[in-house]
Amino acid sequence: MKSYDVVLIPGDGIGPEVADAAREVLDAAGINIRWQVFDAGIRAQEKGKETLPPELLEVVRETGAALKGPLTTPVGSGFTSVNVRLRRELGLYANLRPVKTLPGTRSLYPDVDLVVVRENTEGLYIAEETWEDNNTVSAVKRVTREASARIARFALEYARQHGRQSITTVHKANILKESDGLFLTTARDAAADYPEITFKDRIVDALCMDLVLDPGTHDLLLCPNLYGDILSDLAAGLVGGLGTVPGANLGEGCAVFEAVHGSAPDIAGRGIANPTALILAGAMLLRYLGEEEAAARVEKAVHAVYATGEISTPDQGGSATTDQFSRALIRFFDENHF
Ligand code: NAI
Ligand code: MG
């Protein structure tokens, strides 16, 4: 059996609970992963380390792959988001978030199948905020042609490889004519090389309405950083909440897989978090490693367990614990001789 070194960052809040579940399920999926466990964020700080320890970055660069639980970011003051720094330090420029209805979940629509591609390195997320005087703050929104072209090509290439019919560039270029304007025109130029993919664009507020009325109006959303963040959670809401939506942060030769959701302090420590999102992020990781069959096995087990309607965590209307849910997946592997 081939084996892989993968970094595991359990994270904060529900992070360790869903990370344990994901690890057990991936370990049962028929491949050999040597997990290298690292703390980051608050847990690292509590142990007297930096919130983003340099040795963690080094090992992720070496192994090329990590599975990460959510990391808490203090609101208003305190340390800079470790998630944002991790993406920046490792050059993880593309954030890929497939949003799909799972059977037997609280999805508001029966057949959502949407992909959010989010620019991961710039926009307002550079967090350059300056007090101009005692009463005024300005924040820089940086948009470069290079990063815009890179993410547009990523989205178009993804669409081509996965048979997506159209891509919608999300913007507010009626107001932000220069910054969102550059993002939009760069995407449109890149799309000229992909004539088989329909290129659409939509102003972000109108797009929100489209998604709520009929998520099938769009196929793949190409988003600047902040709109992509917001639309990911909106899209997660369409399929019954954040508990089932995975994501990948991808760069050149390096990738960090995580759930779209955060550390969910409101339910942390109770053993009832839905591990599906991180488990499906784990399936994306397996596919990234070239283990297509194992990835498909994990996804099939998730679908099959939800389809029985017998077991789900409270966010999806059930009463299962995190552990009971992951054990149901492992039982599915056993019963189907996977
Ligand atoms: P959140 O995503 O943690 O929670 C929002 C709501 O969804 C809560 O009601 C929560 O209980 C529910 N939820 C989330 N994941 C769930 C799961 N797996 N199963 C069941 N219910 C789930 O968002 P919130 O509360 O705004 O953020 C909490 C912290 O997480 C903040 O410090 C934030 O900065 C951080 N965060 C970290 C992310 C990351 O590590 N990539 C992403 C988003 C937020
Ligand atoms: Mg978010």
Tab-separated table of C-alpha atoms and ligand atoms in Angstrom:
chain	number	residue	atom	x	y	z
A	1	MET	CA	0.000	0.000	0.000
A	2	LYS	CA	1.338	3.418	-0.942
A	3	SER	CA	1.763	5.773	1.986
A	4	TYR	CA	1.619	9.524	2.302
A	5	ASP	CA	2.779	12.110	4.807
A	6	VAL	CA	0.041	14.607	5.496
A	7	VAL	CA	-0.029	17.419	8.044
A	8	LEU	CA	-3.052	17.485	10.345
A	9	ILE	CA	-3.962	20.727	12.094
A	10	PRO	CA	-6.820	19.900	14.488
A	11	GLY	CA	-7.724	23.563	15.013
A	12	ASP	CA	-9.958	25.217	17.602
A	13	GLY	CA	-13.496	24.776	18.927
A	14	ILE	CA	-15.111	21.856	17.095
A	15	GLY	CA	-11.882	21.472	15.103
A	16	PRO	CA	-10.347	18.614	17.121
A	17	GLU	CA	-13.720	16.800	17.192
A	18	VAL	CA	-14.234	16.870	13.421
A	19	ALA	CA	-10.519	16.341	12.744
A	20	ASP	CA	-10.565	13.113	14.788
A	21	ALA	CA	-13.603	11.920	12.866
A	22	ALA	CA	-12.086	12.788	9.492
A	23	ARG	CA	-8.818	11.115	10.356
A	24	GLU	CA	-10.558	7.886	11.382
A	25	VAL	CA	-12.647	7.809	8.220
A	26	LEU	CA	-9.677	8.490	5.935
A	27	ASP	CA	-7.625	5.857	7.742
A	28	ALA	CA	-10.414	3.372	7.044
A	29	ALA	CA	-10.608	4.290	3.350
A	30	GLY	CA	-7.844	1.929	2.295
A	31	ILE	CA	-4.751	4.078	2.040
A	32	ASN	CA	-1.935	4.659	4.432
A	33	ILE	CA	-1.541	8.214	5.693
A	34	ARG	CA	1.158	9.135	8.193
A	35	TRP	CA	-0.372	12.087	9.993
A	36	GLN	CA	1.943	14.792	11.256
A	37	VAL	CA	-0.074	16.659	13.842
A	38	PHE	CA	0.628	20.356	14.476
A	39	ASP	CA	-1.002	23.027	16.587
A	40	ALA	CA	-1.656	26.494	15.242
A	41	GLY	CA	-3.594	29.548	16.407
A	42	ILE	CA	-4.785	29.679	19.996
A	43	ARG	CA	-3.638	26.143	20.827
A	44	ALA	CA	-0.110	26.967	19.665
A	45	GLN	CA	-0.177	30.268	21.541
A	46	GLU	CA	-1.248	28.495	24.759
A	47	LYS	CA	1.834	26.294	24.446
A	48	GLY	CA	4.052	29.344	24.139
A	49	LYS	CA	4.515	29.033	20.387
A	50	GLU	CA	3.777	31.394	17.533
A	51	THR	CA	0.215	31.260	16.187
A	52	LEU	CA	1.633	30.094	12.872
A	53	PRO	CA	4.748	28.140	13.872
A	54	PRO	CA	7.528	28.249	11.235
A	55	GLU	CA	8.096	24.486	11.630
A	56	LEU	CA	4.470	23.894	10.640
A	57	LEU	CA	4.921	25.897	7.436
A	58	GLU	CA	8.118	24.013	6.699
A	59	VAL	CA	6.497	20.595	7.056
A	60	VAL	CA	3.461	21.570	4.935
A	61	ARG	CA	5.867	22.764	2.230
A	62	GLU	CA	7.723	19.458	2.459
A	63	THR	CA	4.718	17.133	2.467
A	64	GLY	CA	2.728	19.359	0.103
A	65	ALA	CA	-0.585	18.566	1.757
A	66	ALA	CA	-2.473	19.340	4.951
A	67	LEU	CA	-5.896	18.727	6.414
A	68	LYS	CA	-6.901	21.542	8.688
A	69	GLY	CA	-9.630	22.052	11.270
A	70	PRO	CA	-11.011	25.575	11.696
A	71	LEU	CA	-8.927	28.149	13.543
A	72	THR	CA	-10.523	30.864	15.645
A	73	THR	CA	-9.729	34.479	14.768
A	74	PRO	CA	-10.366	37.086	17.464
A	75	VAL	CA	-12.852	39.764	16.384
A	76	GLY	CA	-11.927	43.453	16.454
A	77	SER	CA	-8.498	43.072	18.031
A	78	GLY	CA	-5.882	40.379	18.681
A	79	PHE	CA	-3.795	38.342	16.291
A	80	THR	CA	-4.182	38.390	12.505
A	81	SER	CA	-6.137	35.475	11.022
A	82	VAL	CA	-3.913	32.403	10.932
A	83	ASN	CA	-6.066	31.043	8.092
A	84	VAL	CA	-5.324	34.078	5.955
A	85	ARG	CA	-1.614	34.006	6.835
A	86	LEU	CA	-1.359	30.295	6.092
A	87	ARG	CA	-2.885	30.825	2.640
A	88	ARG	CA	-0.575	33.739	1.955
A	89	GLU	CA	2.645	32.175	3.292
A	90	LEU	CA	2.096	28.987	1.280
A	91	GLY	CA	0.953	30.784	-1.867
A	92	LEU	CA	-2.418	29.018	-1.792
A	93	TYR	CA	-4.010	31.336	-4.294
A	94	ALA	CA	-7.117	29.364	-5.173
A	95	ASN	CA	-9.920	28.507	-2.802
A	96	LEU	CA	-12.180	25.841	-4.265
A	97	ARG	CA	-15.520	25.100	-2.624
A	98	PRO	CA	-17.912	22.643	-4.260
A	99	VAL	CA	-21.415	23.016	-2.828
A	100	LYS	CA	-23.724	20.070	-3.403
A	101	THR	CA	-27.011	18.834	-2.045
A	102	LEU	CA	-26.609	15.609	-0.099
A	103	PRO	CA	-29.626	13.292	0.104
A	104	GLY	CA	-31.522	13.317	3.394
A	105	THR	CA	-30.023	16.582	4.634
A	106	ARG	CA	-31.700	19.902	5.366
A	107	SER	CA	-30.845	21.205	1.887
A	108	LEU	CA	-33.379	23.835	0.837
A	109	TYR	CA	-33.129	22.639	-2.778
A	110	PRO	CA	-32.957	19.060	-4.047
A	111	ASP	CA	-30.150	19.407	-6.541
A	112	VAL	CA	-27.705	22.211	-5.833
A	113	ASP	CA	-24.434	21.648	-7.649
A	114	LEU	CA	-22.424	24.826	-7.531
A	115	VAL	CA	-18.711	25.535	-7.374
A	116	VAL	CA	-17.317	28.615	-5.672
A	117	VAL	CA	-13.801	29.629	-6.734
A	118	ARG	CA	-12.442	32.359	-4.496
A	119	GLU	CA	-9.321	34.458	-5.034
A	120	ASN	CA	-7.372	33.750	-1.893
A	121	THR	CA	-4.508	36.229	-1.640
A	122	GLU	CA	-5.628	39.821	-2.041
A	123	GLY	CA	-8.676	42.105	-2.179
A	124	LEU	CA	-9.680	43.502	1.202
A	125	TYR	CA	-8.050	40.501	2.881
A	126	ILE	CA	-4.658	42.155	2.786
A	127	ALA	CA	-6.172	43.942	5.818
A	128	GLU	CA	-4.280	47.191	5.301
A	129	GLU	CA	-6.328	49.443	7.528
A	130	THR	CA	-5.232	52.914	8.495
A	131	TRP	CA	-6.628	55.411	10.949
A	132	GLU	CA	-6.592	58.690	9.037
A	133	ASP	CA	-7.671	60.604	12.104
A	134	ASN	CA	-9.517	59.745	15.313
A	135	ASN	CA	-12.766	59.142	13.504
A	136	THR	CA	-11.839	57.702	10.137
A	137	VAL	CA	-10.407	54.401	8.989
A	138	SER	CA	-9.627	53.493	5.434
A	139	ALA	CA	-9.015	49.952	4.175
A	140	VAL	CA	-7.103	49.097	1.033
A	141	LYS	CA	-8.639	46.726	-1.478
A	142	ARG	CA	-5.763	45.513	-3.646
A	143	VAL	CA	-6.477	43.886	-6.982
A	144	THR	CA	-3.631	42.925	-9.283
A	145	ARG	CA	-3.806	41.817	-12.892
A	146	GLU	CA	-1.505	38.916	-12.065
A	147	ALA	CA	-3.584	37.424	-9.233
A	148	SER	CA	-6.823	38.081	-11.111
A	149	ALA	CA	-5.542	36.318	-14.225
A	150	ARG	CA	-4.189	33.412	-12.172
A	151	ILE	CA	-7.492	32.751	-10.405
A	152	ALA	CA	-9.474	33.232	-13.623
A	153	ARG	CA	-7.311	30.650	-15.387
A	154	PHE	CA	-7.680	28.299	-12.427
A	155	ALA	CA	-11.485	28.604	-12.568
A	156	LEU	CA	-11.615	28.189	-16.345
A	157	GLU	CA	-9.295	25.205	-16.273
A	158	TYR	CA	-11.379	23.644	-13.496
A	159	ALA	CA	-14.542	24.251	-15.529
A	160	ARG	CA	-12.955	22.639	-18.595
A	161	GLN	CA	-11.707	19.602	-16.709
A	162	HIS	CA	-14.961	19.061	-14.830
A	163	GLY	CA	-17.392	19.702	-17.649
A	164	ARG	CA	-18.832	22.892	-16.188
A	165	GLN	CA	-20.862	24.740	-18.823
A	166	SER	CA	-20.517	28.304	-17.613
A	167	ILE	CA	-18.615	30.545	-15.280
A	168	THR	CA	-20.012	33.654	-13.616
A	169	THR	CA	-17.596	36.366	-12.537
A	170	VAL	CA	-18.933	38.084	-9.433
A	171	HIS	CA	-18.189	41.783	-8.948
A	172	LYS	CA	-19.414	45.233	-8.041
A	173	ALA	CA	-17.777	46.962	-10.978
A	174	ASN	CA	-20.621	49.449	-11.309
A	175	ILE	CA	-19.362	51.103	-8.110
A	176	LEU	CA	-15.761	49.832	-7.847
A	177	LYS	CA	-15.047	50.510	-11.493
A	178	GLU	CA	-11.267	50.205	-11.193
A	179	SER	CA	-10.656	47.376	-8.705
A	180	ASP	CA	-13.591	45.076	-9.448
A	181	GLY	CA	-13.385	46.385	-13.008
A	182	LEU	CA	-9.851	44.987	-13.318
A	183	PHE	CA	-10.922	41.640	-11.848
A	184	LEU	CA	-13.800	41.434	-14.331
A	185	THR	CA	-11.966	42.476	-17.481
A	186	THR	CA	-9.034	40.202	-16.654
A	187	ALA	CA	-11.415	37.267	-16.237
A	188	ARG	CA	-13.185	38.110	-19.472
A	189	ASP	CA	-9.868	38.238	-21.353
A	190	ALA	CA	-8.798	34.875	-19.921
A	191	ALA	CA	-12.144	33.338	-20.919
A	192	ALA	CA	-11.433	34.089	-24.583
A	193	ASP	CA	-9.153	31.027	-24.557
A	194	TYR	CA	-12.036	28.824	-23.371
A	195	PRO	CA	-14.695	29.279	-26.068
A	196	GLU	CA	-16.609	26.170	-24.976
A	197	ILE	CA	-17.340	27.740	-21.574
A	198	THR	CA	-20.040	30.395	-21.423
A	199	PHE	CA	-18.723	33.502	-19.721
A	200	LYS	CA	-21.192	35.437	-17.590
A	201	ASP	CA	-20.825	38.189	-15.046
A	202	ARG	CA	-23.143	39.320	-12.285
A	203	ILE	CA	-23.136	42.092	-9.729
A	204	VAL	CA	-22.734	40.514	-6.315
A	205	ASP	CA	-26.020	41.673	-4.762
A	206	ALA	CA	-28.082	40.495	-7.720
A	207	LEU	CA	-26.179	37.218	-7.656
A	208	CYS	CA	-27.234	36.656	-4.028
A	209	MET	CA	-30.837	36.977	-5.119
A	210	ASP	CA	-30.287	34.580	-8.046
A	211	LEU	CA	-28.844	31.961	-5.723
A	212	VAL	CA	-31.692	32.136	-3.237
A	213	LEU	CA	-34.380	32.075	-5.947
A	214	ASP	CA	-32.801	29.338	-8.033
A	215	PRO	CA	-29.275	28.045	-7.331
A	216	GLY	CA	-29.336	26.365	-10.745
A	217	THR	CA	-28.989	29.757	-12.473
A	218	HIS	CA	-25.219	29.547	-12.035
A	219	ASP	CA	-22.664	26.794	-12.403
A	220	LEU	CA	-19.273	28.055	-11.242
A	221	LEU	CA	-18.773	31.364	-9.436
A	222	LEU	CA	-15.447	33.151	-9.890
A	223	CYS	CA	-15.152	35.537	-6.954
A	224	PRO	CA	-12.772	38.109	-5.528
A	225	ASN	CA	-11.719	37.223	-1.988
A	226	LEU	CA	-14.409	38.834	0.189
A	227	TYR	CA	-17.379	38.086	-2.076
A	228	GLY	CA	-16.159	34.495	-2.271
A	229	ASP	CA	-16.082	34.247	1.507
A	230	ILE	CA	-19.610	35.578	1.860
A	231	LEU	CA	-21.061	33.621	-1.050
A	232	SER	CA	-19.553	30.364	0.231
A	233	ASP	CA	-21.580	30.619	3.427
A	234	LEU	CA	-24.663	31.696	1.495
A	235	ALA	CA	-24.253	28.699	-0.801
A	236	ALA	CA	-23.743	26.462	2.251
A	237	GLY	CA	-27.056	27.776	3.573
A	238	LEU	CA	-28.766	26.607	0.388
A	239	VAL	CA	-27.715	23.023	1.106
A	240	GLY	CA	-28.711	22.993	4.761
A	241	GLY	CA	-25.817	24.696	6.506
A	242	LEU	CA	-22.096	24.743	6.915
A	243	GLY	CA	-21.833	21.194	8.223
A	244	THR	CA	-21.461	19.558	4.815
A	245	VAL	CA	-19.420	21.929	2.639
A	246	PRO	CA	-15.721	21.180	2.056
A	247	GLY	CA	-12.998	23.350	0.592
A	248	ALA	CA	-9.445	23.314	-0.718
A	249	ASN	CA	-6.773	25.990	-0.715
A	250	LEU	CA	-4.526	25.261	-3.659
A	251	GLY	CA	-1.157	26.620	-4.743
A	252	GLU	CA	1.815	25.395	-6.720
A	253	GLY	CA	2.769	22.022	-5.273
A	254	CYS	CA	1.024	22.669	-1.977
A	255	ALA	CA	-2.552	22.401	-0.747
A	256	VAL	CA	-4.474	22.778	2.495
A	257	PHE	CA	-7.886	21.144	2.750
A	258	GLU	CA	-10.470	22.359	5.204
A	259	ALA	CA	-14.186	22.818	5.818
A	260	VAL	CA	-15.845	26.092	4.855
A	261	HIS	CA	-17.128	26.441	8.408
A	262	GLY	CA	-15.372	27.947	11.409
A	263	SER	CA	-14.702	26.715	14.927
A	264	ALA	CA	-18.411	26.900	15.937
A	265	PRO	CA	-17.874	27.946	19.567
A	266	ASP	CA	-21.623	27.630	20.195
A	267	ILE	CA	-21.475	23.823	19.933
A	268	ALA	CA	-17.799	23.111	20.695
A	269	GLY	CA	-16.991	20.411	23.227
A	270	ARG	CA	-20.376	18.718	22.977
A	271	GLY	CA	-19.434	16.046	20.446
A	272	ILE	CA	-22.316	16.945	18.124
A	273	ALA	CA	-20.519	18.813	15.322
A	274	ASN	CA	-21.122	17.512	11.848
A	275	PRO	CA	-17.822	16.090	10.551
A	276	THR	CA	-19.088	15.767	6.944
A	277	ALA	CA	-17.470	18.963	5.673
A	278	LEU	CA	-13.997	17.991	6.871
A	279	ILE	CA	-14.477	14.374	5.760
A	280	LEU	CA	-15.387	15.579	2.260
A	281	ALA	CA	-12.397	17.935	2.380
A	282	GLY	CA	-10.449	14.759	3.169
A	283	ALA	CA	-11.867	13.171	0.013
A	284	MET	CA	-10.638	16.197	-1.951
A	285	LEU	CA	-7.230	15.632	-0.340
A	286	LEU	CA	-7.211	11.976	-1.423
A	287	ARG	CA	-8.045	12.989	-4.976
A	288	TYR	CA	-5.246	15.572	-4.861
A	289	LEU	CA	-2.852	12.805	-3.806
A	290	GLY	CA	-3.960	10.810	-6.838
A	291	GLU	CA	-6.051	8.357	-4.791
A	292	GLU	CA	-9.189	8.705	-6.882
A	293	GLU	CA	-10.675	5.388	-5.797
A	294	ALA	CA	-10.275	6.074	-2.099
A	295	ALA	CA	-11.736	9.563	-2.600
A	296	ALA	CA	-14.755	8.132	-4.393
A	297	ARG	CA	-15.161	5.534	-1.646
A	298	VAL	CA	-15.369	8.242	1.023
A	299	GLU	CA	-17.865	10.274	-1.012
A	300	LYS	CA	-19.950	7.197	-1.728
A	301	ALA	CA	-20.073	6.302	1.956
A	302	VAL	CA	-21.177	9.842	2.869
A	303	HIS	CA	-23.969	9.743	0.258
A	304	ALA	CA	-25.045	6.254	1.264
A	305	VAL	CA	-25.198	7.002	4.990
A	306	TYR	CA	-27.226	10.189	4.442
A	307	ALA	CA	-29.477	8.404	1.958
A	308	THR	CA	-30.573	5.890	4.619
A	309	GLY	CA	-32.085	8.829	6.522
A	310	GLU	CA	-31.204	6.989	9.717
A	311	ILE	CA	-28.210	8.843	10.988
A	312	SER	CA	-27.269	12.507	10.984
A	313	THR	CA	-26.004	15.129	13.417
A	314	PRO	CA	-28.372	17.753	14.935
A	315	ASP	CA	-27.581	20.416	12.301
A	316	GLN	CA	-29.166	18.101	9.751
A	317	GLY	CA	-32.128	17.247	11.942
A	318	GLY	CA	-30.782	14.056	13.527
A	319	SER	CA	-29.490	13.201	16.961
A	320	ALA	CA	-26.229	11.419	16.150
A	321	THR	CA	-22.951	12.443	17.722
A	322	THR	CA	-19.889	13.269	15.643
A	323	ASP	CA	-18.499	9.899	16.562
A	324	GLN	CA	-21.633	7.926	15.719
A	325	PHE	CA	-21.735	9.555	12.309
A	326	SER	CA	-18.114	8.758	11.449
A	327	ARG	CA	-18.534	5.197	12.731
A	328	ALA	CA	-21.530	4.764	10.416
A	329	LEU	CA	-19.252	5.662	7.492
A	330	ILE	CA	-16.622	3.186	8.613
A	331	ARG	CA	-19.314	0.509	9.011
A	332	PHE	CA	-20.349	1.228	5.422
A	333	PHE	CA	-16.766	0.557	4.281
A	334	ASP	CA	-16.753	-2.733	6.201
A	335	GLU	CA	-20.171	-3.900	4.992
A	336	ASN	CA	-19.338	-3.108	1.386
A	337	HIS	CA	-15.873	-4.693	1.551
A	338	PHE	CA	-14.286	-1.409	0.596
B	1	NAI	P1	-18.893	29.105	12.207
B	1	NAI	O1	-18.788	28.588	10.828
B	1	NAI	O2	-17.941	28.581	13.186
B	1	NAI	O3	-20.382	28.825	12.758
B	1	NAI	C1	-21.554	29.372	12.159
B	1	NAI	C2	-22.764	28.511	12.551
B	1	NAI	O4	-22.706	27.255	11.884
B	1	NAI	C3	-22.809	28.181	14.044
B	1	NAI	O5	-24.150	28.197	14.477
B	1	NAI	C4	-22.238	26.783	14.115
B	1	NAI	O6	-22.717	26.019	15.199
B	1	NAI	C5	-22.694	26.183	12.796
B	1	NAI	N1	-21.719	25.172	12.323
B	1	NAI	C6	-20.509	25.419	11.753
B	1	NAI	N2	-19.881	24.280	11.487
B	1	NAI	C7	-20.681	23.282	11.889
B	1	NAI	C8	-20.564	21.861	11.893
B	1	NAI	N3	-19.482	21.239	11.407
B	1	NAI	N4	-21.579	21.142	12.412
B	1	NAI	C9	-22.663	21.746	12.906
B	1	NAI	N5	-22.854	23.080	12.928
B	1	NAI	C10	-21.857	23.841	12.429
B	1	NAI	O7	-18.807	30.684	12.112
B	1	NAI	P2	-18.533	31.773	13.267
B	1	NAI	O8	-19.262	31.402	14.501
B	1	NAI	O9	-18.811	33.064	12.620
B	1	NAI	O10	-16.980	31.704	13.511
B	1	NAI	C11	-16.359	31.087	14.632
B	1	NAI	C12	-14.861	31.223	14.527
B	1	NAI	O11	-14.371	30.457	13.431
B	1	NAI	C13	-14.353	32.654	14.318
B	1	NAI	O12	-13.239	32.850	15.146
B	1	NAI	C14	-13.947	32.681	12.861
B	1	NAI	O13	-12.922	33.602	12.608
B	1	NAI	C15	-13.463	31.255	12.657
B	1	NAI	N6	-13.513	30.795	11.264
B	1	NAI	C16	-12.478	30.028	10.828
B	1	NAI	C17	-12.477	29.504	9.563
B	1	NAI	C18	-11.322	28.652	9.128
B	1	NAI	O14	-10.574	28.156	9.953
B	1	NAI	N7	-11.139	28.452	7.844
B	1	NAI	C19	-13.579	29.769	8.622
B	1	NAI	C20	-14.662	30.537	9.201
B	1	NAI	C21	-14.606	31.037	10.472
B	2	MG	MG	-15.854	32.236	5.685
